[in-house]
XYZ file of C-alpha atoms in Angstrom:
559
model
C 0.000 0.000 0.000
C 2.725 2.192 0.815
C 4.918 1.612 -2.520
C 1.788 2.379 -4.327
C 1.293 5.534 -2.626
C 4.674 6.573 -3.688
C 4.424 5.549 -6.883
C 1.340 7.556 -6.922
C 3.310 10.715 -5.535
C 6.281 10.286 -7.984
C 3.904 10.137 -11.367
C 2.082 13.474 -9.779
C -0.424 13.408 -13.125
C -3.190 15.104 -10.566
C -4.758 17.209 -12.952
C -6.690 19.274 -10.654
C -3.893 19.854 -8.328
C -2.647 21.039 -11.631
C -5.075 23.407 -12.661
C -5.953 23.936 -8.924
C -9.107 23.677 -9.384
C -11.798 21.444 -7.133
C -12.923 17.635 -8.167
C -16.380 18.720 -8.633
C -14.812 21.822 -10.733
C -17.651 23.520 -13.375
C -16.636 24.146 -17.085
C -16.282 27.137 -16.672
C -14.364 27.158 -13.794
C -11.859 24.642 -15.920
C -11.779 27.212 -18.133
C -10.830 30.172 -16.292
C -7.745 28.605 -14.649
C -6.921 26.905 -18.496
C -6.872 30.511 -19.614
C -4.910 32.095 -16.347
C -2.227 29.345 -16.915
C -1.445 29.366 -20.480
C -1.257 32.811 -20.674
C 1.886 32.178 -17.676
C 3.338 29.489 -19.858
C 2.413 30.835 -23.510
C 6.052 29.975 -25.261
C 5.374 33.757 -27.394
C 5.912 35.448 -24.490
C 9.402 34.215 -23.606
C 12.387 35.633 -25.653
C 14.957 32.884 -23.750
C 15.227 30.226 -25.657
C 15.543 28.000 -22.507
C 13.215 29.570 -20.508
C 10.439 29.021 -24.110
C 11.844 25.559 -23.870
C 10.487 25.264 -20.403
C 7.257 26.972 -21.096
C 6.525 24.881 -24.378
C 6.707 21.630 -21.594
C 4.381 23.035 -19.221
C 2.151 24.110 -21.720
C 1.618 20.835 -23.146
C 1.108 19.841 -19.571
C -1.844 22.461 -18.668
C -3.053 21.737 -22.468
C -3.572 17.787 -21.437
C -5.108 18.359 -18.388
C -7.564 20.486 -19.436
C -8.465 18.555 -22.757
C -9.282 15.610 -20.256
C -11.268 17.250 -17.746
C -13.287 19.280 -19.931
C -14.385 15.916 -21.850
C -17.338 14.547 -19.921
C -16.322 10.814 -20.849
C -12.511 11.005 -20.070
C -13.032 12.926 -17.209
C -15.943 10.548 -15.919
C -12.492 7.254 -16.434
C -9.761 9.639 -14.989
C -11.863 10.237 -12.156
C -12.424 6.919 -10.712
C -8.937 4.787 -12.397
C -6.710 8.246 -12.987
C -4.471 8.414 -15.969
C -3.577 4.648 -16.074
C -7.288 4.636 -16.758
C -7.216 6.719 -19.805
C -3.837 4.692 -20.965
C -5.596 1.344 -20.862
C -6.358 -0.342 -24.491
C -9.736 -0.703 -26.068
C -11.627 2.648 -25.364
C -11.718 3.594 -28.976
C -14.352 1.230 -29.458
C -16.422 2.900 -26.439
C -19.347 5.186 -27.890
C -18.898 8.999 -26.916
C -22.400 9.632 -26.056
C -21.712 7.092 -22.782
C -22.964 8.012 -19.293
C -20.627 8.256 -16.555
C -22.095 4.943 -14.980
C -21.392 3.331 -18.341
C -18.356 4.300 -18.840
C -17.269 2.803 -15.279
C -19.124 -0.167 -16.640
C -16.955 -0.529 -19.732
C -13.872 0.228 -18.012
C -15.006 -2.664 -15.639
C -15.209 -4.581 -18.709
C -11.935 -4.110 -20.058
C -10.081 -4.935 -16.568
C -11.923 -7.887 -16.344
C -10.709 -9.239 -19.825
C -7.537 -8.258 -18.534
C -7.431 -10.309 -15.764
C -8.792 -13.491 -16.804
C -6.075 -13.314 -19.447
C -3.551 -13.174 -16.516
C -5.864 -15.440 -14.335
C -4.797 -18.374 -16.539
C -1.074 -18.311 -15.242
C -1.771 -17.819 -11.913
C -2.714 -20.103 -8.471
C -4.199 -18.618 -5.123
C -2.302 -20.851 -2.658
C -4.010 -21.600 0.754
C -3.006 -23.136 3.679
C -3.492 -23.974 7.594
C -1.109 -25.216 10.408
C -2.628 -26.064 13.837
C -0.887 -27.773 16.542
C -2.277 -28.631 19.452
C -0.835 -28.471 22.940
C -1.472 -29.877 26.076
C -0.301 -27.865 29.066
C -2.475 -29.112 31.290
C 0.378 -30.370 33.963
C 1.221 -26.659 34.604
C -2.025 -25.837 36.938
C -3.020 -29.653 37.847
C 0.253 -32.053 38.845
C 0.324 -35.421 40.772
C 2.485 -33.551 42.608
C 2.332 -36.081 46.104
C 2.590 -39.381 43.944
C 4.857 -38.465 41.361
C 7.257 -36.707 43.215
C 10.450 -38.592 42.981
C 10.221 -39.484 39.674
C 13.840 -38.206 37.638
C 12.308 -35.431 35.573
C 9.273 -34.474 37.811
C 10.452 -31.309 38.624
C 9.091 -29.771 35.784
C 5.760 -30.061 33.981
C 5.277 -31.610 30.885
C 3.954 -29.635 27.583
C 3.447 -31.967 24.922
C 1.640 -31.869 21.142
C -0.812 -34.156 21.364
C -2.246 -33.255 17.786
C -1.282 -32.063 14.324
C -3.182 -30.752 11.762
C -1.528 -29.660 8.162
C -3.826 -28.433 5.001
C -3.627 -26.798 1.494
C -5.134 -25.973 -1.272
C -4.616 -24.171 -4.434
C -6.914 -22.783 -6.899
C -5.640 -23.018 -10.954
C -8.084 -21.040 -13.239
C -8.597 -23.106 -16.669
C -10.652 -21.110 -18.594
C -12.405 -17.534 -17.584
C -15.013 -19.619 -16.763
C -13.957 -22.735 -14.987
C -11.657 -23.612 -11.749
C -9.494 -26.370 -10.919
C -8.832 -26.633 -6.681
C -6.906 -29.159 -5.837
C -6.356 -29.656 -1.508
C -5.019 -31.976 0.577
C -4.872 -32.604 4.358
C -2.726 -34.501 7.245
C -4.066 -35.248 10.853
C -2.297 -36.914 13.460
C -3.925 -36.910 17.458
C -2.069 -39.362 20.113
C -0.088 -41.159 17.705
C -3.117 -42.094 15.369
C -3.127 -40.198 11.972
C -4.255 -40.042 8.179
C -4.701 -37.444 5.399
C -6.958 -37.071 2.315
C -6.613 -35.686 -0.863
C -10.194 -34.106 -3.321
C -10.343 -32.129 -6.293
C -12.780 -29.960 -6.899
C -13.976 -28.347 -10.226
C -16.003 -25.346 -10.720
C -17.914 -23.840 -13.470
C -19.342 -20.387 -12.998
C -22.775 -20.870 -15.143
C -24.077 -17.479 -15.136
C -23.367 -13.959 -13.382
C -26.138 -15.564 -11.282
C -24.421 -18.826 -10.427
C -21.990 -21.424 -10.255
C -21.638 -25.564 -9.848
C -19.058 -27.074 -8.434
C -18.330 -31.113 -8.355
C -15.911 -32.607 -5.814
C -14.100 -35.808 -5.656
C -11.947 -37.468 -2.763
C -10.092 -40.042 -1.337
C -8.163 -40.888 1.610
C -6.941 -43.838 4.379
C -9.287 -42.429 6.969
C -12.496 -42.409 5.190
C -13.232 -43.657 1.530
C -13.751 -42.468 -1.565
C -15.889 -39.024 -1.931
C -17.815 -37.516 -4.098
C -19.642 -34.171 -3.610
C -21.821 -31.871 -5.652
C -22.626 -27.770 -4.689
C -24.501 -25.653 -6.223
C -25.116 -21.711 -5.342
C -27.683 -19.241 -6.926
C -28.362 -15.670 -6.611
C -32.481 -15.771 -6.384
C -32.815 -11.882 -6.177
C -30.733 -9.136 -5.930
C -30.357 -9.498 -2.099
C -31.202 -13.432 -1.577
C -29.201 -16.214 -2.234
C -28.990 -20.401 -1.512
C -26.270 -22.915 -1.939
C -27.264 -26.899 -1.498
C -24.279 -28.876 -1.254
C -24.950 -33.285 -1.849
C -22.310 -35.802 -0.611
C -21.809 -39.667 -0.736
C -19.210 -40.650 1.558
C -18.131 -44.491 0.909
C -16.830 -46.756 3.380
C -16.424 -49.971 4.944
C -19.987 -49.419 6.287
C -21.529 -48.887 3.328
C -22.863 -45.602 1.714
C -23.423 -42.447 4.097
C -25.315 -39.540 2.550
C -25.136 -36.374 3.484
C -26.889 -33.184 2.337
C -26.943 -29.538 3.500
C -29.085 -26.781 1.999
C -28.698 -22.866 3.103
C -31.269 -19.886 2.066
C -29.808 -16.165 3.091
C -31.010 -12.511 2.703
C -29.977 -9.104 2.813
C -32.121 -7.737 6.019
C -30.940 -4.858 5.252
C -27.516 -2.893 3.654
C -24.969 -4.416 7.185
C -27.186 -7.396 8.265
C -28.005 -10.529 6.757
C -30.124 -13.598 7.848
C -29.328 -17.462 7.430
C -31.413 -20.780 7.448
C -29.206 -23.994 7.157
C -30.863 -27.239 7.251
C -28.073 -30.434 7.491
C -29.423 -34.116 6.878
C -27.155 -36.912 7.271
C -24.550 -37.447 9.491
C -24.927 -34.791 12.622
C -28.377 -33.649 11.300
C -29.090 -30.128 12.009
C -31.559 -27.080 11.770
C -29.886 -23.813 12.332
C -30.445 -19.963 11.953
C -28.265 -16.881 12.283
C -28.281 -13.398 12.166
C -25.038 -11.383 11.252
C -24.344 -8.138 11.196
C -21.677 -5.989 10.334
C -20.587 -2.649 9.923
C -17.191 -0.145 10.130
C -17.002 -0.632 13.432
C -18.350 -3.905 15.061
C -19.613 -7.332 13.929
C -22.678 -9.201 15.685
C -23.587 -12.775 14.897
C -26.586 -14.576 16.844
C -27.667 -18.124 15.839
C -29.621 -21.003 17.140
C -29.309 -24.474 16.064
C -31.489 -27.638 16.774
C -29.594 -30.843 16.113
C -28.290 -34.537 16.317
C -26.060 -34.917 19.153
C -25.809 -30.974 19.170
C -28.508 -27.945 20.391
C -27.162 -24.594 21.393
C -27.353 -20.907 21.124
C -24.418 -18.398 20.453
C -24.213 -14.920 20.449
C -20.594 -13.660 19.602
C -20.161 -9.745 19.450
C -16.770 -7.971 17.869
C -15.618 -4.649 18.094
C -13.422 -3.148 14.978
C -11.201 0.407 16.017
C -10.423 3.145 13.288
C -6.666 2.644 13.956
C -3.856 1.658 11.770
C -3.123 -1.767 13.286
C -6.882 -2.642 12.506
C -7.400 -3.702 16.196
C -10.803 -6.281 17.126
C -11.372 -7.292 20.214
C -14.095 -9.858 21.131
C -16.374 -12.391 23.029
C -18.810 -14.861 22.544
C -21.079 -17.217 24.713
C -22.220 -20.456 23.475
C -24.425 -22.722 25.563
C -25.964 -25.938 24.622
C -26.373 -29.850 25.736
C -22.807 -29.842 25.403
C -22.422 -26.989 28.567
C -21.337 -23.579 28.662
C -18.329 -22.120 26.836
C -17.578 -18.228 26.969
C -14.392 -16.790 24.636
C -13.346 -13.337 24.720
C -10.022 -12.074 22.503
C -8.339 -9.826 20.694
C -6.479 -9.301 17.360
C -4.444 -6.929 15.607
C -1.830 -6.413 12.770
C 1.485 -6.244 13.136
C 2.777 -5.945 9.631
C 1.538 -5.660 5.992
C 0.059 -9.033 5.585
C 0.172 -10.546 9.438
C -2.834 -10.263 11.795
C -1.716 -11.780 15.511
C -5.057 -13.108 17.505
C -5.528 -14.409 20.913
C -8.624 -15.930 22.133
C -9.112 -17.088 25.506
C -11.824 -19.723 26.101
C -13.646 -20.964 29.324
C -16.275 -23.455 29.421
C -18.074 -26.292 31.600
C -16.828 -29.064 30.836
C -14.716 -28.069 29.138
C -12.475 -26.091 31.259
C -9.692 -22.808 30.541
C -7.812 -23.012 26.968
C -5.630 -20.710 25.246
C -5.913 -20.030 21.339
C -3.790 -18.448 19.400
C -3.643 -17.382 15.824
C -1.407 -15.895 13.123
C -2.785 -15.089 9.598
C 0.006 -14.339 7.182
C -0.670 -13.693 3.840
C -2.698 -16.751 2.757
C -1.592 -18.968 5.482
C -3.269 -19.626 9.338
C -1.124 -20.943 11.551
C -3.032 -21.708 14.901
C -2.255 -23.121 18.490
C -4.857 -24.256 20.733
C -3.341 -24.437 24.153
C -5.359 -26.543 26.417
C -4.262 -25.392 30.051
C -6.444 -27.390 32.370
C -9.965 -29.346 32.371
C -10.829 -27.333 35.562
C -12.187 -24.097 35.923
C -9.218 -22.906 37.405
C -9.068 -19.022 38.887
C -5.428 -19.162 37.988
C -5.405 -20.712 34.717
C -7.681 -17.837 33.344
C -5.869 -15.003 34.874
C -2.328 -16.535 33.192
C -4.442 -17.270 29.611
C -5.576 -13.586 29.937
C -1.885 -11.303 31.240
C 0.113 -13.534 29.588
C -0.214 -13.342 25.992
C -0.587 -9.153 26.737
C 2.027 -9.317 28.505
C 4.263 -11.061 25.707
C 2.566 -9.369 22.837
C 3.870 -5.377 24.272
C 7.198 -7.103 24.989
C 7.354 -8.365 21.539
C 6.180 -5.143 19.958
C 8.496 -3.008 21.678
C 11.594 -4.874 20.883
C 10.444 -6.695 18.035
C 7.540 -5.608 15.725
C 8.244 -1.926 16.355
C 11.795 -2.039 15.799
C 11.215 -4.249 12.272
C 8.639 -2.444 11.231
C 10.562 1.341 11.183
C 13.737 -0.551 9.939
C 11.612 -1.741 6.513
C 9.640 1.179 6.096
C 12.902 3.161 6.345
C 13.928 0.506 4.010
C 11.182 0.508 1.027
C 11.189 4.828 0.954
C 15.207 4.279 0.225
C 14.658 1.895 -2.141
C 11.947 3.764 -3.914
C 13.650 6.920 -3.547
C 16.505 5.250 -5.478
C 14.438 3.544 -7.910
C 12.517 7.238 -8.705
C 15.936 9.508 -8.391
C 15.756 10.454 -12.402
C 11.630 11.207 -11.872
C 12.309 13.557 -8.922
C 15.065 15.301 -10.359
C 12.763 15.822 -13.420
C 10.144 17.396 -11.378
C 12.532 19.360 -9.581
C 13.599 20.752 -12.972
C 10.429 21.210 -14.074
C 8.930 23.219 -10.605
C 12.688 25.752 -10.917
C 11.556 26.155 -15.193
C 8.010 27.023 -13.567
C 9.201 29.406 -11.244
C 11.478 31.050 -13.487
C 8.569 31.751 -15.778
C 6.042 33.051 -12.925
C 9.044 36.132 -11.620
C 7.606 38.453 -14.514
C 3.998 37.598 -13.388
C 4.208 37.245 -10.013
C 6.186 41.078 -9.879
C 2.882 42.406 -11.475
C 1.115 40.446 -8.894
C 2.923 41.773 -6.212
C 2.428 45.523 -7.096
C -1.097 45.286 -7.171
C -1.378 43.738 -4.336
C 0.740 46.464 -2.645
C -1.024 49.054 -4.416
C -4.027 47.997 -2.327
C -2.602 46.557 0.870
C -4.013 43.233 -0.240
C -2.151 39.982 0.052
C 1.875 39.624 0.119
C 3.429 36.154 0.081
C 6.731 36.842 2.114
C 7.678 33.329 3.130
C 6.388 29.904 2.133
C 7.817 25.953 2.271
C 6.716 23.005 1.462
C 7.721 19.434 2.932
C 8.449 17.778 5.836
C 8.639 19.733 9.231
C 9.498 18.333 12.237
C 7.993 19.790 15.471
C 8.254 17.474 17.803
C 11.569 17.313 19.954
C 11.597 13.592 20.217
C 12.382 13.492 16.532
C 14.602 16.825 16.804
C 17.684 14.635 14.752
C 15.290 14.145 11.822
C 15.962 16.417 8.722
C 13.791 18.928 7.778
C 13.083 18.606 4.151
C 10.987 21.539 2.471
C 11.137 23.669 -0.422
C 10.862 27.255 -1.044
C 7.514 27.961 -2.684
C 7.225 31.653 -2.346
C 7.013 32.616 -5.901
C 4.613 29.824 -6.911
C 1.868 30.635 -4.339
C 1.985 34.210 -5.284
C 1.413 33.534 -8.263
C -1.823 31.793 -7.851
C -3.107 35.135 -5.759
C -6.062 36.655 -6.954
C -7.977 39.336 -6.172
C -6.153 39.228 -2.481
C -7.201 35.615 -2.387
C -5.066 32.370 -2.205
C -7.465 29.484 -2.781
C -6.331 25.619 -2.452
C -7.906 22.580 -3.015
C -7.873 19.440 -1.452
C -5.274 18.245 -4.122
C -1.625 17.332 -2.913
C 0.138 20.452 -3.171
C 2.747 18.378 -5.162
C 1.166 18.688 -8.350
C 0.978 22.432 -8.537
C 3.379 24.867 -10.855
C 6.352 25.183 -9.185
C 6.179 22.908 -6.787
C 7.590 19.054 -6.425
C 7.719 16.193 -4.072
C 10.830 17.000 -1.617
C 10.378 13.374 0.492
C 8.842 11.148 -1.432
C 6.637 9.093 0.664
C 6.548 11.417 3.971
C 3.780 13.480 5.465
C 4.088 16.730 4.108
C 2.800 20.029 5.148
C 2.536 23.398 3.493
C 3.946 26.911 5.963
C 2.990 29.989 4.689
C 3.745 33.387 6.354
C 2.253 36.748 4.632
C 0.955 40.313 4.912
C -2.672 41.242 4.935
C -3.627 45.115 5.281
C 0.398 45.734 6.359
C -0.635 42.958 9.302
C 1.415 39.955 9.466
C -0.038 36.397 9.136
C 0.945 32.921 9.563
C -0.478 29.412 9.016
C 0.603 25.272 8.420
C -1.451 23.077 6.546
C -1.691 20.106 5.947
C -0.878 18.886 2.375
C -4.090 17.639 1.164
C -6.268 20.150 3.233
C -8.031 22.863 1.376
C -6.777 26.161 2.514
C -7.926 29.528 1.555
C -6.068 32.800 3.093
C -6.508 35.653 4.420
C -8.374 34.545 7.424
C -8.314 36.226 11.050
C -7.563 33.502 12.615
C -4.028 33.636 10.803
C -2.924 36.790 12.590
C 0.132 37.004 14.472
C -0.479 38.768 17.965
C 1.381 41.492 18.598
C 2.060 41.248 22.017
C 3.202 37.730 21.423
């Protein structure tokens, strides 16, 4: 995410940064800053041939971003996919007279041929590691009979179970799906694995089949049929048959499931199971930005119980849940509460602590990285156990903040730090050519900007006298950090009007005279100027709007 957010910064084709102008920018207010900036960079009015040089480039530039926001149909494609849109093959065969909505359509299209051309060299690997562990000697010992065994001492963790599966998924045609998966248990010395291949066909934009066969030393031969169908725009079903074959004969199974949109977060389930562990059940999910709520009931064969599980999602970068759940049925009572959170690009670490009659205090813990789970159920004791609870609950906090501090944290600056050197290495030649380009701009704005400036003085208007651009750094901690702005004194006052100095939401990047001084940083925008002979001040942030003068900008006195 953050490589492409560089790469975004580097290309700087924002054409309404550009042309300053707002997203939702009329024609004619496209037109009045076209006019206001090719009369800066006309190439008649400069008598230098390197300074007409310069101007002819720019030109060009204000010349292409106007001629595509001031067509309705490439402005509708550069809007939603930017210029890579616009670059993409096959639009010449799009009619003109196209909505916006059809146009996205099209576009939609075209990617999608796109990709099923790629699709057909590519596999989405999938896979799951779970280990189980039995701690169970560290809150319940035979401590009195046991004692003087060699080795007693110290309690025994062993892996009583093993569980290793994959799968990956090989498009065949843009229609049809080869998966092929395969599985390995082992649980107190006993184990076995199984193999199935499964191929689907997606029949319609409506549906797909799929048709599954399997074998393994464990159970027989397989073989499975599923079917899913959208019914209406917001209800669905998928039936699923299977004939499982063994030394016993034939076993049948078959499991059906309607669901609905309730509404635009929440949707409702019916799942009826017939065959082995028969089962009526029905759930309620629903989720928004910030939480997920499930609630189901299920009637069944050896199984009846009732679950409601509530998670709670925070706006923060590490994408932090935390959660619980109660579940109570024939079996007993089980309660789980948790928490996960990501530590890197593509690793979410989970804990989950679960408590239940009989089933006593265990300790689950997950990693998802990339496309692979690795999980750890730790069973600590078959007791409900005061102790074992409060150790399943500090303990994993207690690691995880020790971990993050000398370990995640650490790794984490050291790569970032890493990727913006690399891809301020790999972009070196771009930046320097912006650079070039923003100094050309600002030579060509000191004629303009000197008119500008005697106007405005003429009428005690508004006098840029200081501006930067970049990266400031306020805060003492990070005093060593270097400050990495540009001057962009000339360029602002150059976009003054009428006393005003109006900025859009944009990056500041992509306007005249300006460039990206650190690629990939935050960057704010200082400006300190004169109002009515009164001195003003104010920091924004770069892709905040900001329009000057304000009161609020003044510089007290007394201060």
């Amino acid at each position: 995410m953050a490589a492409a957010f560089m790469e975004e910064e580097v290309e700087n084709d924002d054409y309404y940064s550009l042309l300053n102008v707002r997203r939702e920018a009329t024609q004619e207010e496209l037109k009045a800053s076209y006019r206001r900036l090719c009369m800066l960079y006309h190439p008649d009015k400069h008598r230098d041939p390197e300074l007409k040089k310069q101007a002819e480039q720019l030109f060009n530039l204000v010349h292409q971003a106007y001629e595509v926001l001031s067509d309705p149909q490439s402005r509708a494609i550069y809007d939603v996919y930017g210029k890579k849109g616009l670059d993409m093959e096959g639009w010449e065969v799009v009619e003109r007279k196209r909505t916006a909505s059809e146009i996205r359509e099209e576009f939609e299209r075209l990617q999608r041929e796109r990709e099923e051309r790629r699709l057909q060299q590519r596999t989405n690997p999938k896979g799951t590691i779970s280990v189980g562990i039995d701690a169970t000697e560290l809150f319940d010992r035979y401590d009195e009979e046991f004692e003087d065994l060699p080795g007693s001492g110290f309690p025994r963790i062993e892996i009583n179970r093993m569980h290793i599966s994959q799968s990956i998924e090989a498009p065949l045609t843009a229609t049809d799906t080869a998966i092929l998966s395969g599985s390995l248990s082992t649980q107190n010395g006993n184990g076995g694995g199984s193999i199935n291949l499964a191929l689907r066909r997606v029949t319609s934009a409506k549906g797909w089949g799929e048709l599954e066969l399997g074998a393994g030393d464990l159970q027989g031969p397989l073989f499975g049929l599923k079917i899913f169908r959208n019914l209406t725009p917001k209800c669905f079903f998928t039936t699923s048959c299977v004939l499982q074959f063994s030394s016993r004969g034939v076993r049948p199974g078959l499991t059906t499931m309607l669901a609905r949109h309730l509404d635009k977060n929440t949707m409702g389930y019916i799942q009826w199971r017939w065959g082995i562990q028969s089962a009526m059940n029905t759930s309620i999910v629903r989720d928004t930005k910030t939480s997920h709520f499930t609630m189901a009931f299920q009637l069944g064969i050896p199984h009846s119980f009732m679950m409601v599980s509530y998670q709670h999602k925070f706006q923060d970068e590490e994408q932090t849940r935390l959660k619980g759940s109660i579940k109570a049925g024939f079996f007993g009572t089980l309660v789980e509460y948790g928490a996960e959170r990501k530590i890197s690009r593509h690793s979410v670490l989970g804990a989950t602590v679960s408590v239940g009659v009989p089933q006593g205090v265990s300790l689950k813990v997950k990693l998802n990285r990339a496309s692979q789970t690795y999980f750890f159920p730790i069973h600590l004791t078959d007791q409900l156990l005061p102790s074992a609870v409060f150790y399943a609950t500090v303990g994993p906090l207690i690691i995880y903040v020790a971990m993050h501090r000398l370990i995640i944290k650490p790794y984490l600056k050291a790569q970032k730090e890493k990727d913006l050197e690399k891809q301020r290495e790999s972009s070196a030649s771009d930046i320097l050519k912006k650079k070039q380009e923003a100094e050309g701009a600002v030579r060509l704005m000191q004629e303009s900007v000197r008119r500008i400036i005697e106007a405005e003085e003429s009428r005690m208007g508004l006098i840029i006298l200081n501006a930067w651009y970049g990266k400031f750094v306020t805060d003492n901690s990070r005093k060593n950090e270097r400050v990495k702005v540009i001057d962009v004194t000339v360029p602002l006052q150059c976009l003054v009007k009428d006393s005003k100095l109006i900025l859009t939401e944009a990056s500041k990047s992509g306007l005249p005279g300006f460039y990206d001084p650190c690629i990939g940083e935050d960057k704010s925008l200082k400006i300190l100027y004169q109002f009515r002979g009164v001195m003003h001040q104010v920091m924004s942030g770069d892709n905040e709007p900001l329009r000057i003068p304000k009161q609020s900008h003044k510089i007290d006195a007394d201060g």
